[in-house]
Coordinates of C-alpha atoms and ligand atoms in Angstrom, one line a residue:
M1 CA 6.0 -18.9 15.8
R2 CA 6.0 -15.4 17.1
S3 CA 8.0 -14.8 20.2
F4 CA 6.5 -12.9 23.0
T5 CA 7.4 -9.3 23.3
D6 CA 6.4 -7.1 26.2
Y7 CA 5.2 -4.0 24.4
D8 CA 3.9 -2.5 27.7
A9 CA 7.3 -2.7 29.2
M10 CA 8.7 -1.0 26.0
G11 CA 6.2 1.8 26.3
L12 CA 4.9 1.3 22.7
K13 CA 2.6 4.1 21.6
V14 CA 1.0 4.1 18.1
G15 CA -1.3 6.5 16.3
I16 CA -2.8 5.8 12.9
E17 CA -3.8 8.1 10.1
I18 CA -6.1 6.3 7.6
H19 CA -6.4 7.9 4.1
R20 CA -9.0 6.6 1.8
Q21 CA -10.2 7.8 -1.6
L22 CA -13.8 8.8 -1.8
D23 CA -16.0 7.4 -4.6
T24 CA -17.4 10.8 -5.6
K25 CA -18.4 11.7 -9.2
T26 CA -15.9 14.5 -9.4
K27 CA -12.7 15.6 -7.8
L28 CA -12.4 17.8 -4.7
F29 CA -12.0 21.1 -6.4
C30 CA -12.9 20.6 -10.1
D31 CA -15.3 18.6 -12.3
C32 CA -12.9 15.9 -13.5
P33 CA -13.8 12.3 -12.8
T34 CA -12.2 10.4 -9.9
T35 CA -10.9 7.5 -12.1
M36 CA -7.3 6.7 -13.1
S37 CA -6.4 7.0 -16.7
E38 CA -5.7 3.9 -18.8
M39 CA -4.5 5.9 -21.8
E40 CA -1.2 7.2 -22.8
P41 CA -0.5 10.8 -21.6
S42 CA -1.2 13.4 -24.4
V43 CA 0.2 16.4 -22.6
R44 CA 3.6 16.9 -20.8
F45 CA 4.8 20.0 -19.0
L46 CA 7.8 20.7 -16.9
R47 CA 8.0 22.6 -13.7
R48 CA 10.7 23.5 -11.2
L49 CA 9.0 24.1 -7.9
R50 CA 10.2 27.1 -5.9
P51 CA 8.4 28.3 -2.8
T52 CA 8.0 32.1 -2.8
Q53 CA 10.1 34.2 -0.3
S54 CA 7.2 34.7 2.1
E55 CA 6.5 31.0 2.1
L56 CA 10.2 30.2 2.6
G57 CA 10.1 32.2 5.8
Q58 CA 8.0 29.4 7.4
V59 CA 9.1 26.4 5.3
D60 CA 10.3 23.5 7.4
P61 CA 13.7 21.8 6.8
A62 CA 12.1 18.9 4.9
A63 CA 10.4 21.2 2.4
L64 CA 13.5 23.3 2.1
F65 CA 15.6 20.3 1.4
E66 CA 13.3 19.0 -1.4
F67 CA 13.5 22.5 -2.9
Q68 CA 17.3 22.7 -2.7
K69 CA 17.6 19.4 -4.6
G70 CA 16.5 21.5 -7.6
R71 CA 14.5 18.7 -9.1
A72 CA 12.8 19.2 -12.5
I73 CA 9.4 17.7 -12.6
V74 CA 7.7 16.4 -15.7
Y75 CA 3.9 16.2 -15.3
E76 CA 2.0 13.9 -17.6
T77 CA -1.7 14.2 -18.3
D78 CA -4.6 13.9 -20.7
D79 CA -7.7 15.9 -21.2
V80 CA -10.1 13.4 -19.6
T81 CA -8.8 12.9 -16.1
S82 CA -7.5 16.4 -15.5
C83 CA -8.1 20.1 -16.4
L84 CA -6.5 23.5 -15.9
V85 CA -7.1 23.2 -12.1
E86 CA -4.8 20.3 -11.7
M87 CA -2.3 22.0 -14.0
D88 CA -2.4 25.0 -11.7
E89 CA -3.4 27.2 -14.6
E90 CA -6.9 28.0 -13.1
P91 CA -8.0 28.6 -9.5
P92 CA -9.8 25.7 -7.7
K93 CA -13.6 25.6 -7.8
D94 CA -15.7 25.3 -4.7
L95 CA -15.2 22.4 -2.3
N96 CA -17.1 19.3 -3.6
P97 CA -20.3 19.0 -1.6
E98 CA -20.6 15.3 -2.2
A99 CA -17.2 14.8 -0.5
V100 CA -18.4 17.0 2.4
E101 CA -21.4 14.7 2.9
I102 CA -19.3 11.6 3.0
A103 CA -16.9 13.2 5.6
V104 CA -19.9 14.3 7.7
A105 CA -21.3 10.7 7.5
A106 CA -17.9 9.3 8.7
S107 CA -17.9 12.0 11.5
I108 CA -21.3 11.0 12.7
L109 CA -20.3 7.3 12.7
T110 CA -17.2 8.1 14.8
H111 CA -19.1 10.4 17.2
A112 CA -16.9 13.3 16.2
Q113 CA -17.8 17.0 16.7
I114 CA -18.4 18.5 13.3
V115 CA -17.1 22.0 12.7
D116 CA -19.6 24.8 11.9
E117 CA -17.5 26.0 9.0
I118 CA -15.0 24.2 6.9
H119 CA -11.8 26.2 6.1
V120 CA -9.6 25.0 3.3
M121 CA -5.8 25.2 4.1
R122 CA -2.7 24.8 2.1
K123 CA -0.1 22.3 3.4
I124 CA 3.4 22.8 1.8
V125 CA 4.6 19.8 -0.2
I126 CA 7.6 20.3 -2.3
D127 CA 8.4 16.9 -3.6
G128 CA 6.5 17.7 -6.8
S129 CA 3.5 15.5 -6.1
N130 CA 1.3 18.6 -6.3
T131 CA 1.6 21.0 -9.2
T132 CA 1.0 23.9 -6.9
G133 CA 3.6 23.0 -4.3
F134 CA 1.0 22.5 -1.6
Q135 CA -1.8 20.2 -0.8
R136 CA -5.3 21.5 0.0
T137 CA -6.7 20.1 3.2
C138 CA -9.6 20.9 5.6
V139 CA -10.7 19.7 9.0
V140 CA -14.4 18.5 9.0
A141 CA -14.6 17.1 12.6
M142 CA -12.7 16.6 15.8
N143 CA -12.7 14.6 19.0
G144 CA -14.6 11.5 18.2
W145 CA -14.1 7.9 19.2
V146 CA -14.4 4.3 18.2
N147 CA -14.6 1.3 20.5
V148 CA -12.3 -1.5 19.5
A149 CA -12.4 -4.6 21.7
D150 CA -13.8 -2.6 24.6
K151 CA -11.1 0.0 24.5
R152 CA -12.1 3.5 23.5
I153 CA -9.8 4.9 20.8
P154 CA -9.9 8.6 20.4
I155 CA -10.4 10.0 16.9
Q156 CA -8.4 13.2 16.9
Q157 CA -9.5 14.6 13.5
I158 CA -11.4 13.9 10.3
S159 CA -10.2 15.8 7.3
L160 CA -10.8 16.0 3.6
E161 CA -7.8 16.5 1.3
E162 CA -6.6 16.2 -2.2
D163 CA -4.9 13.1 -3.3
A164 CA -1.4 13.7 -4.8
A165 CA -0.2 13.0 -8.3
R166 CA 1.3 9.6 -8.7
K167 CA 5.0 9.0 -9.5
T168 CA 5.5 7.2 -12.8
G169 CA 9.3 7.3 -13.2
G170 CA 12.3 9.6 -13.3
S171 CA 16.0 9.6 -13.6
G172 CA 18.7 11.7 -12.1
F173 CA 17.2 15.0 -11.1
T174 CA 14.0 14.6 -13.1
V175 CA 10.8 13.1 -11.7
N176 CA 7.7 12.1 -13.6
Y177 CA 4.2 12.4 -12.2
R178 CA 0.9 11.5 -13.7
I179 CA -1.7 14.0 -12.5
D180 CA -4.9 11.9 -13.0
R181 CA -4.9 11.0 -9.3
L182 CA -4.2 14.6 -8.2
G183 CA -7.3 16.2 -6.7
I184 CA -9.2 12.9 -6.0
P185 CA -10.9 13.4 -2.6
L186 CA -9.3 11.6 0.3
I187 CA -10.7 11.3 3.8
E188 CA -8.1 11.3 6.6
V189 CA -9.0 9.9 9.9
S190 CA -6.4 10.1 12.7
T191 CA -6.4 8.5 16.1
G192 CA -4.7 9.6 19.2
P193 CA -1.4 7.8 20.1
V194 CA -3.0 5.4 22.5
I195 CA -2.6 2.1 20.7
S196 CA -0.2 -0.2 22.6
S197 CA 0.5 -3.3 20.5
P198 CA 1.0 -4.4 16.9
D199 CA -2.2 -6.5 16.9
E200 CA -4.2 -3.7 18.4
T201 CA -3.0 -1.3 15.7
E202 CA -4.3 -3.7 13.0
R203 CA -7.6 -4.1 14.8
V204 CA -8.0 -0.3 15.1
A205 CA -7.1 0.2 11.4
K206 CA -9.7 -2.4 10.4
A207 CA -12.4 -0.9 12.6
I208 CA -11.9 2.5 11.1
G209 CA -11.7 1.0 7.6
D210 CA -15.0 -0.8 8.2
I211 CA -16.7 2.4 9.3
L212 CA -15.5 4.2 6.2
R213 CA -16.6 1.3 4.0
D214 CA -20.0 1.3 5.7
T215 CA -20.6 4.8 4.3
G216 CA -20.8 2.9 1.0
R217 CA -19.1 5.8 -0.7
V218 CA -15.4 5.1 -0.6
K219 CA -13.2 3.5 -3.2
R220 CA -11.8 0.0 -2.7
G221 CA -8.8 -1.9 -3.8
L222 CA -5.0 -1.4 -3.6
G223 CA -4.0 2.2 -3.8
A224 CA -7.4 3.5 -2.6
I225 CA -6.3 3.0 1.1
R226 CA -3.1 4.2 2.6
Q227 CA -2.2 4.0 6.3
D228 CA 0.4 6.2 8.0
L229 CA 1.6 5.1 11.4
N230 CA 3.2 7.2 14.2
I231 CA 5.2 4.9 16.4
S232 CA 7.4 5.5 19.4
I233 CA 8.7 3.5 22.4
R234 CA 9.8 5.0 25.7
E235 CA 13.5 4.9 24.8
G236 CA 12.9 5.8 21.2
A237 CA 11.5 8.7 19.3
L238 CA 8.4 9.5 17.3
I239 CA 8.7 8.0 13.8
E240 CA 6.2 8.6 11.1
I241 CA 5.9 5.7 8.7
K242 CA 4.2 6.5 5.4
G243 CA 2.2 4.4 2.9
V244 CA 1.3 1.1 4.4
Q245 CA -1.2 -0.2 1.9
E246 CA -2.2 -3.6 3.2
L247 CA -4.1 -4.0 6.4
D248 CA -2.4 -7.3 7.2
L249 CA 1.0 -5.7 7.0
I250 CA 0.3 -3.2 9.8
S251 CA 1.1 -5.4 12.8
K252 CA 4.4 -6.4 11.1
V253 CA 5.4 -2.8 10.5
V254 CA 4.7 -1.9 14.1
S255 CA 6.6 -4.8 15.6
Y256 CA 9.6 -4.2 13.3
E257 CA 9.7 -0.5 14.1
A258 CA 9.5 -1.2 17.9
A259 CA 12.3 -3.7 17.5
R260 CA 14.3 -1.2 15.4
Q261 CA 14.0 1.5 18.0
L262 CA 14.9 -0.9 20.8
E263 CA 18.0 -2.0 19.0
L264 CA 19.0 1.6 18.3
A265 CA 18.6 2.3 22.0
R266 CA 20.9 -0.6 22.7
I267 CA 23.5 0.7 20.3
R268 CA 23.3 4.1 22.0
N269 CA 24.1 2.4 25.3
E270 CA 26.9 0.4 23.8
L271 CA 28.5 3.6 22.3
A272 CA 28.2 5.3 25.7
S273 CA 29.9 2.3 27.4
R274 CA 32.7 2.6 24.8
G275 CA 33.1 6.2 25.7
V276 CA 32.4 7.6 22.2
K277 CA 31.9 11.4 22.3
R278 CA 30.1 13.6 19.7
T279 CA 33.3 15.6 19.1
E280 CA 35.1 12.5 18.1
L281 CA 32.8 12.0 15.2
A282 CA 34.1 14.7 12.8
D283 CA 33.7 15.5 9.2
I284 CA 37.3 14.5 8.4
F285 CA 37.2 12.8 5.0
V286 CA 40.4 11.2 3.8
D287 CA 41.1 10.4 0.1
V288 CA 42.1 6.7 0.2
S289 CA 42.1 6.3 -3.6
S290 CA 45.8 5.2 -3.5
V291 CA 44.8 2.1 -1.4
F292 CA 42.7 1.0 -4.3
G293 CA 45.2 1.3 -7.1
Q294 CA 45.0 -2.4 -8.0
T295 CA 41.5 -3.2 -6.6
D296 CA 39.3 -6.0 -7.8
S297 CA 36.2 -3.9 -6.9
N298 CA 34.5 -2.9 -10.2
L299 CA 32.6 -0.2 -8.5
I300 CA 35.7 1.5 -7.1
R301 CA 37.7 1.0 -10.3
K302 CA 34.9 2.6 -12.3
A303 CA 34.6 5.6 -10.0
L304 CA 38.3 6.2 -10.0
S305 CA 38.7 5.9 -13.8
S306 CA 35.9 8.4 -14.3
G307 CA 37.5 11.1 -12.3
G308 CA 36.0 10.2 -8.9
V309 CA 37.7 9.5 -5.6
A310 CA 37.5 6.8 -2.9
L311 CA 36.7 8.9 0.2
G312 CA 36.8 7.4 3.7
V313 CA 35.7 8.5 7.2
K314 CA 36.6 7.0 10.5
L315 CA 33.7 6.3 12.9
R316 CA 35.2 6.1 16.3
G317 CA 33.8 3.2 18.4
F318 CA 31.4 1.9 15.7
H319 CA 33.1 -1.4 15.0
G320 CA 30.5 -4.2 15.0
L321 CA 27.6 -1.8 15.4
L322 CA 27.2 -0.9 11.7
G323 CA 26.4 -4.6 10.9
R324 CA 24.0 -5.0 13.8
E325 CA 20.6 -6.0 12.6
L326 CA 17.7 -3.6 13.5
A327 CA 15.0 -5.4 11.6
P328 CA 15.1 -8.2 9.0
G329 CA 17.5 -7.0 6.3
L330 CA 18.0 -3.6 7.9
R331 CA 21.2 -2.6 9.7
L332 CA 22.7 0.6 11.1
G333 CA 24.9 0.5 7.9
T334 CA 21.7 0.4 5.8
E335 CA 20.4 3.4 7.6
M336 CA 23.6 5.3 6.8
A337 CA 23.5 4.2 3.2
S338 CA 19.9 5.6 2.8
R339 CA 21.1 8.9 4.2
A340 CA 24.1 8.9 1.9
T341 CA 21.9 8.2 -1.1
F342 CA 19.3 10.8 -0.1
W343 CA 21.7 13.7 0.7
G344 CA 24.6 12.8 -1.6
G345 CA 22.9 11.1 -4.5
V346 CA 25.4 8.3 -4.4
G347 CA 24.7 4.7 -5.2
G348 CA 25.6 3.4 -1.8
I349 CA 28.4 3.0 0.8
F350 CA 30.8 0.4 2.0
H351 CA 31.5 -0.1 5.7
T352 CA 34.1 -2.2 7.5
D353 CA 31.6 -4.4 9.2
E354 CA 30.7 -5.9 5.8
L355 CA 34.3 -6.0 4.4
P356 CA 36.2 -7.8 2.9
A357 CA 33.5 -8.3 0.2
Y358 CA 32.4 -6.8 -3.1
G359 CA 35.9 -7.2 -4.6
I360 CA 37.6 -5.3 -1.7
S361 CA 40.3 -7.4 -0.1
E362 CA 41.3 -7.9 3.5
G363 CA 44.6 -6.2 2.7
E364 CA 42.9 -3.1 1.3
V365 CA 40.7 -2.9 4.4
Q366 CA 43.7 -3.1 6.7
L367 CA 45.6 -0.5 4.7
M368 CA 42.6 1.8 4.7
K369 CA 42.2 1.5 8.5
Q370 CA 45.9 2.3 8.9
V371 CA 45.7 5.4 6.7
L372 CA 42.7 6.6 8.7
G373 CA 44.4 5.9 12.0
C374 CA 41.8 3.4 13.3
R375 CA 42.0 1.6 16.6
E376 CA 40.4 -1.7 17.3
L377 CA 36.8 -0.6 17.9
D378 CA 36.7 2.0 15.1
A379 CA 34.9 1.5 11.8
V380 CA 35.3 3.0 8.4
V381 CA 32.7 4.1 5.9
L382 CA 33.8 4.4 2.3
V383 CA 32.2 6.1 -0.7
A384 CA 33.5 6.0 -4.3
D385 CA 32.1 8.7 -6.5
H386 CA 32.7 12.2 -7.6
E387 CA 34.3 14.2 -4.8
D388 CA 31.5 16.6 -4.1
K389 CA 28.9 13.9 -4.0
A390 CA 31.1 11.7 -1.9
R391 CA 31.6 14.5 0.6
D392 CA 27.8 15.2 0.8
A393 CA 27.3 11.5 1.3
L394 CA 29.9 11.2 4.1
T395 CA 28.6 14.3 5.8
A396 CA 25.2 12.6 6.0
V397 CA 26.8 9.4 7.3
V398 CA 28.7 11.3 10.1
E399 CA 25.5 13.1 11.0
R400 CA 23.7 9.8 11.3
A401 CA 26.5 8.4 13.4
R402 CA 26.2 11.4 15.8
E403 CA 22.5 10.7 16.0
A404 CA 23.3 7.1 17.0
L405 CA 24.8 8.5 20.2
L406 CA 21.4 9.9 21.1
G407 CA 19.4 6.8 20.1
V408 CA 16.6 7.0 17.6
P409 CA 16.6 10.0 15.2
S410 CA 13.2 11.5 14.5
E411 CA 12.4 11.0 10.8
T412 CA 9.8 10.1 8.2
R413 CA 10.1 6.6 6.9
M414 CA 8.5 4.7 4.0
A415 CA 7.0 1.3 4.4
T416 CA 8.2 -1.4 2.1
E417 CA 6.3 -4.5 0.9
D418 CA 8.0 -6.8 3.4
G419 CA 7.0 -4.7 6.4
T420 CA 10.3 -3.1 7.0
T421 CA 10.9 0.6 6.5
R422 CA 13.4 2.9 4.8
Y423 CA 14.5 6.4 5.5
M424 CA 12.4 8.9 3.5
R425 CA 13.2 12.4 4.7
P426 CA 13.7 14.4 7.9
R427 CA 10.5 14.9 9.9
P428 CA 8.6 18.0 8.7
G429 CA 8.4 20.9 11.2
A430 CA 5.1 22.2 12.5
S431 CA 4.5 25.3 10.5
R432 CA 3.3 23.9 7.2
M433 CA -0.2 25.3 6.9
Y434 CA -1.6 28.5 5.7
P435 CA -5.1 29.5 4.5
E436 CA -6.3 28.8 0.9
T437 CA -7.7 32.1 -0.2
D438 CA -9.1 30.8 -3.5
V439 CA -11.7 28.6 -1.9
P440 CA -14.5 30.2 0.3
P441 CA -15.3 28.5 3.6
V442 CA -18.2 26.1 3.6
E443 CA -20.9 26.2 6.3
V444 CA -21.9 22.8 7.7
S445 CA -25.6 23.5 8.6
P446 CA -27.6 21.4 11.1
D447 CA -29.9 20.7 8.2
L448 CA -27.1 19.1 6.2
I449 CA -26.1 17.0 9.3
S450 CA -29.6 15.7 9.8
T451 CA -30.0 14.9 6.1
V452 CA -26.8 12.9 6.1
R453 CA -27.8 11.2 9.4
A454 CA -31.1 10.1 7.9
A455 CA -29.4 8.6 4.9
L456 CA -26.8 6.6 6.8
P457 CA -26.7 3.0 5.8
P458 CA -28.4 0.6 8.3
P459 CA -26.3 -0.7 11.2
R460 CA -24.4 -4.0 10.9
E461 CA -26.9 -6.1 12.9
V462 CA -29.8 -5.0 10.5
V463 CA -27.7 -5.8 7.4
L464 CA -26.8 -9.2 8.9
E465 CA -30.4 -10.0 9.7
Q466 CA -31.4 -9.1 6.1
L467 CA -28.6 -11.4 4.6
L468 CA -29.8 -14.3 6.7
S469 CA -33.5 -13.9 5.9
K470 CA -33.6 -12.6 2.4
Y471 CA -30.7 -14.5 0.9
Q472 CA -30.7 -17.6 3.2
L473 CA -27.0 -17.2 3.9
N474 CA -25.5 -18.9 6.9
K475 CA -24.3 -16.6 9.7
K476 CA -20.6 -17.2 9.1
L477 CA -20.8 -16.4 5.4
A478 CA -23.1 -13.4 5.9
T479 CA -20.6 -12.0 8.5
Q480 CA -17.7 -12.5 6.1
L481 CA -19.6 -10.7 3.4
I482 CA -20.3 -7.7 5.6
D483 CA -16.6 -7.6 6.4
S484 CA -15.6 -7.9 2.7
E485 CA -15.5 -5.1 0.2
Y486 CA -18.2 -6.7 -1.9
L487 CA -21.6 -6.4 -0.2
D488 CA -22.9 -4.1 -3.0
V489 CA -21.5 -6.4 -5.7
F490 CA -23.3 -9.3 -4.0
R491 CA -26.6 -7.5 -3.9
R492 CA -26.4 -6.5 -7.5
V493 CA -25.5 -10.0 -8.8
C494 CA -28.3 -11.5 -6.6
S495 CA -30.8 -9.1 -8.1
T496 CA -30.4 -10.8 -11.5
G497 CA -31.9 -13.8 -9.7
R498 CA -30.1 -16.5 -11.7
I499 CA -27.3 -17.7 -9.4
A500 CA -27.6 -19.1 -5.9
P501 CA -26.8 -16.3 -3.3
T502 CA -24.6 -18.8 -1.3
F503 CA -22.4 -19.4 -4.4
I504 CA -22.0 -15.7 -5.0
A505 CA -21.2 -15.0 -1.4
T506 CA -18.7 -17.9 -1.2
V507 CA -16.8 -16.7 -4.3
L508 CA -16.7 -13.1 -3.0
T509 CA -15.4 -14.0 0.4
E510 CA -13.7 -17.4 1.0
N511 CA -12.7 -18.2 -2.5
L512 CA -11.2 -14.7 -3.3
K513 CA -9.4 -14.9 0.1
S514 CA -7.9 -18.3 -0.7
L515 CA -6.8 -17.2 -4.2
G516 CA -5.1 -14.3 -2.5
R517 CA -3.3 -16.6 -0.1
E518 CA -2.1 -18.6 -3.1
G519 CA -0.4 -15.4 -4.3
V520 CA -3.0 -14.5 -7.0
P521 CA -3.2 -10.6 -7.1
V522 CA -7.0 -10.6 -6.5
H523 CA -6.8 -6.9 -5.3
Q524 CA -6.4 -6.1 -9.0
L525 CA -9.9 -7.3 -9.8
T526 CA -12.4 -4.6 -10.5
V527 CA -16.1 -4.7 -9.8
G528 CA -16.6 -4.9 -13.6
H529 CA -14.5 -8.1 -13.6
L530 CA -16.5 -9.7 -10.8
E531 CA -19.8 -8.8 -12.3
S532 CA -19.0 -10.0 -15.8
V533 CA -17.7 -13.4 -14.5
F534 CA -21.0 -13.9 -12.6
A535 CA -22.9 -12.9 -15.8
A536 CA -20.9 -15.5 -17.7
V537 CA -22.0 -18.1 -15.1
S538 CA -25.6 -17.1 -15.1
E539 CA -25.8 -17.1 -18.9
G540 CA -24.3 -20.6 -19.0
V541 CA -21.2 -19.5 -20.9
I542 CA -19.0 -21.1 -18.3
A543 CA -19.6 -23.6 -15.5
K544 CA -19.8 -22.4 -11.9
E545 CA -16.6 -24.4 -11.3
A546 CA -14.7 -22.4 -13.8
A547 CA -15.5 -19.0 -12.2
L548 CA -12.4 -19.1 -9.9
A549 CA -10.0 -20.0 -12.7
L550 CA -11.4 -17.1 -14.7
L551 CA -11.1 -14.7 -11.8
A552 CA -7.5 -15.7 -11.2
W553 CA -6.8 -15.1 -14.9
L554 CA -8.4 -11.7 -14.8
S555 CA -6.3 -10.8 -11.7
K556 CA -3.2 -11.4 -13.6
N557 CA -4.5 -9.9 -16.9
R558 CA -6.1 -6.7 -15.8
K559 CA -6.7 -5.4 -19.3
G560 CA -8.2 -8.6 -20.6
T561 CA -11.9 -9.3 -20.9
V562 CA -13.9 -12.2 -19.7
E563 CA -14.1 -13.5 -23.3
D564 CA -10.3 -13.3 -23.5
G565 CA -10.0 -15.3 -20.3
I566 CA -12.5 -18.0 -21.4
R567 CA -10.6 -18.4 -24.7
A568 CA -7.1 -18.4 -23.0
L569 CA -8.2 -21.0 -20.5
G570 CA -10.4 -23.0 -22.8
L571 CA -13.3 -22.7 -20.4
R572 CA -16.2 -22.4 -22.8
M573 CA -19.0 -24.9 -21.8
L574 CA -19.2 -28.0 -24.0
S575 CA -22.4 -28.3 -26.0
E576 CA -24.7 -31.3 -25.3
H577 CA -23.5 -32.8 -28.5
E578 CA -19.8 -32.6 -27.6
L579 CA -20.7 -34.0 -24.1
L580 CA -22.5 -37.0 -25.6
N581 CA -19.5 -37.8 -27.8
I582 CA -17.2 -37.8 -24.8
I583 CA -19.6 -40.0 -22.8
D584 CA -19.9 -42.5 -25.6
R585 CA -16.2 -42.7 -26.1
T586 CA -15.8 -43.3 -22.4
I587 CA -18.4 -46.0 -22.4
D588 CA -16.7 -47.6 -25.5
A589 CA -13.4 -47.7 -23.7
N590 CA -15.1 -49.4 -20.7
L591 CA -17.4 -51.9 -22.4
A592 CA -16.4 -54.8 -20.3
L593 CA -17.3 -53.0 -17.1
V594 CA -20.7 -51.9 -18.4
D595 CA -21.4 -55.5 -19.5
E596 CA -20.4 -56.9 -16.2
T597 CA -22.0 -54.5 -13.7
G598 CA -24.7 -52.9 -15.8
E599 CA -26.1 -49.6 -14.4
R600 CA -23.8 -49.8 -11.5
A601 CA -21.0 -48.8 -13.9
G602 CA -22.5 -45.4 -14.0
G603 CA -20.5 -44.1 -11.0
K604 CA -17.2 -45.1 -12.6
I605 CA -18.1 -43.7 -16.0
M606 CA -19.4 -40.5 -14.4
G607 CA -16.0 -40.1 -12.6
L608 CA -14.0 -40.6 -15.8
V609 CA -16.2 -38.2 -17.8
M610 CA -16.1 -35.5 -15.1
S611 CA -12.4 -35.6 -14.9
A612 CA -12.3 -34.9 -18.6
V613 CA -14.9 -32.1 -18.6
R614 CA -14.6 -30.5 -15.2
G615 CA -15.3 -26.7 -15.4
K616 CA -16.7 -27.1 -18.9
A617 CA -20.0 -28.9 -18.1
D618 CA -22.7 -28.8 -15.5
P619 CA -22.2 -31.9 -13.3
S620 CA -25.9 -32.5 -13.0
L621 CA -26.3 -32.5 -16.8
V622 CA -23.4 -35.0 -17.1
T623 CA -25.0 -37.3 -14.5
S624 CA -28.3 -37.4 -16.4
L625 CA -26.6 -37.8 -19.8
V626 CA -24.4 -40.7 -18.5
K627 CA -27.4 -42.4 -17.0
T628 CA -29.4 -42.1 -20.2
R629 CA -26.6 -43.3 -22.5
I630 CA -25.8 -46.3 -20.3
E631 CA -29.5 -47.3 -20.3
Y632 CA -29.7 -46.8 -24.1
R633 CA -26.5 -48.8 -24.7
M634 CA -27.7 -51.6 -22.5
R635 CA -31.1 -51.7 -24.2
K636 CA -29.2 -51.8 -27.5
G637 CA -27.0 -54.6 -26.1
C638 CA -24.1 -52.3 -26.7
Ligands
LIG1 ZN1 -9.8 19.0 -13.1

């Protein structure tokens, strides 16, 4: 059970940025398709990204830091999903008009004011996810709103931007990116920071997601939608959380982040009451290698024997606070470890709130505290690695400790799959944009706006009415279908006219949802998967009852075909001949029963046969065959 938390008292404020890939024919600035590659990369090229001097003048600390890390970036590509534009060997082409239309549609649906002229800007990104070192982005509309449960949520901005390359691996100072995703049009919708609870955040994200989906021209599935959250509480700071992919994770991310900020505020108060001063947290690193001469810690032994050191720093007044839980599995010590890894490139840190452990003994801890001159409430953070890396790591640890005196440090964090977050990088400064001179501005004419308005899909009530009357769905099912991602799949499958609409709708909504709850990765299913499973049902290749098992198999075997799944699961429908054999064998095994009760034995026989052929035969066919065979056998006197 969720315990009650008073978010109003906390002063929780949340804003959302929703990013969704558009289902356009081509990318935002070239003619490449907007599909991910399934093939092996055929081209690789290496870049080291360096901002030019003039750009460096206005580069924010985050960008500069990425640059200083001096990463080599290996881009992987093929000649189907990218061209010279993505490789930054050719200037971008004009802004994709289809993407503009979709953004205008979303702007109309959110009552936003559309700009007269769209100007493409460059946003500096130096993590290598763009071959150019910047992302192209442009504002299409501003100042809109959506109503969510009677509250008006302001839409600050609607933009179009290029999706980034996707990271496929890396080691040490090399990162690999696949550039098939680079340049796919994304729409970004951002709300004002007026959302005041975790549940409300989820509702707003859903409402905006529904509006985008209602344009009928956005991509679906995992990876096509990413939500960024800006979260603060009164005693905290503005934290940007990147990359929440699943809608039902949002309220968890918000509640964990609010709790994390609250706990950091408590730690700040605790440090103040212990009288810890900023000047007492100094970059004084002490070589404590001698303490670990005979250590049982493999990690420390390995570091020392390969020329490294065990370097320690005293954190005045931090005893008991490093181990304090901020969110499930996340402690102040974890936050320091993330910083140490990010800035020092070390594997991790040890801190005295978690020791003795990891092969480090109580005796070693006491000796280390003694060497560092610790008093009762002091803590020690230890890093074992090459000296320069260990120094960088501890410098970052002490910096994080100083920030703890102030409360919540402003930073960009990354969402993880369990709803907690991890440090990603410092928060970028404001001056990250400058004009893209290679792409001319695009006028948004009143004509274009009226054309888009006229082509908008019908409102929800109209669609609902149509589902009720044309397809005879009940209201609950029709509503679920509208809320699902699959309304268009439903309509296409229905148009073949061979399967009952209620069955199709149930599979696409309730059944997929319950498979998902059982842990089946149904988000992996493509529209092609769904349509070919329905085709197999309508052609009588598999029974209706087998459709779900096949969909579950396809979710887990993305590259397999429907035929593969049918073979793997043994789902092919039995021929009438095979069915008759099974029925006759069942009757033979229950002769006494048939003799005694005559036709009334039918129910029992039917049950036995069905349990043997479920999913491989049409139940109504089985019923009629069982009936005929029993009658025949009785006439024959068995
Ligand atoms: Zn291209």
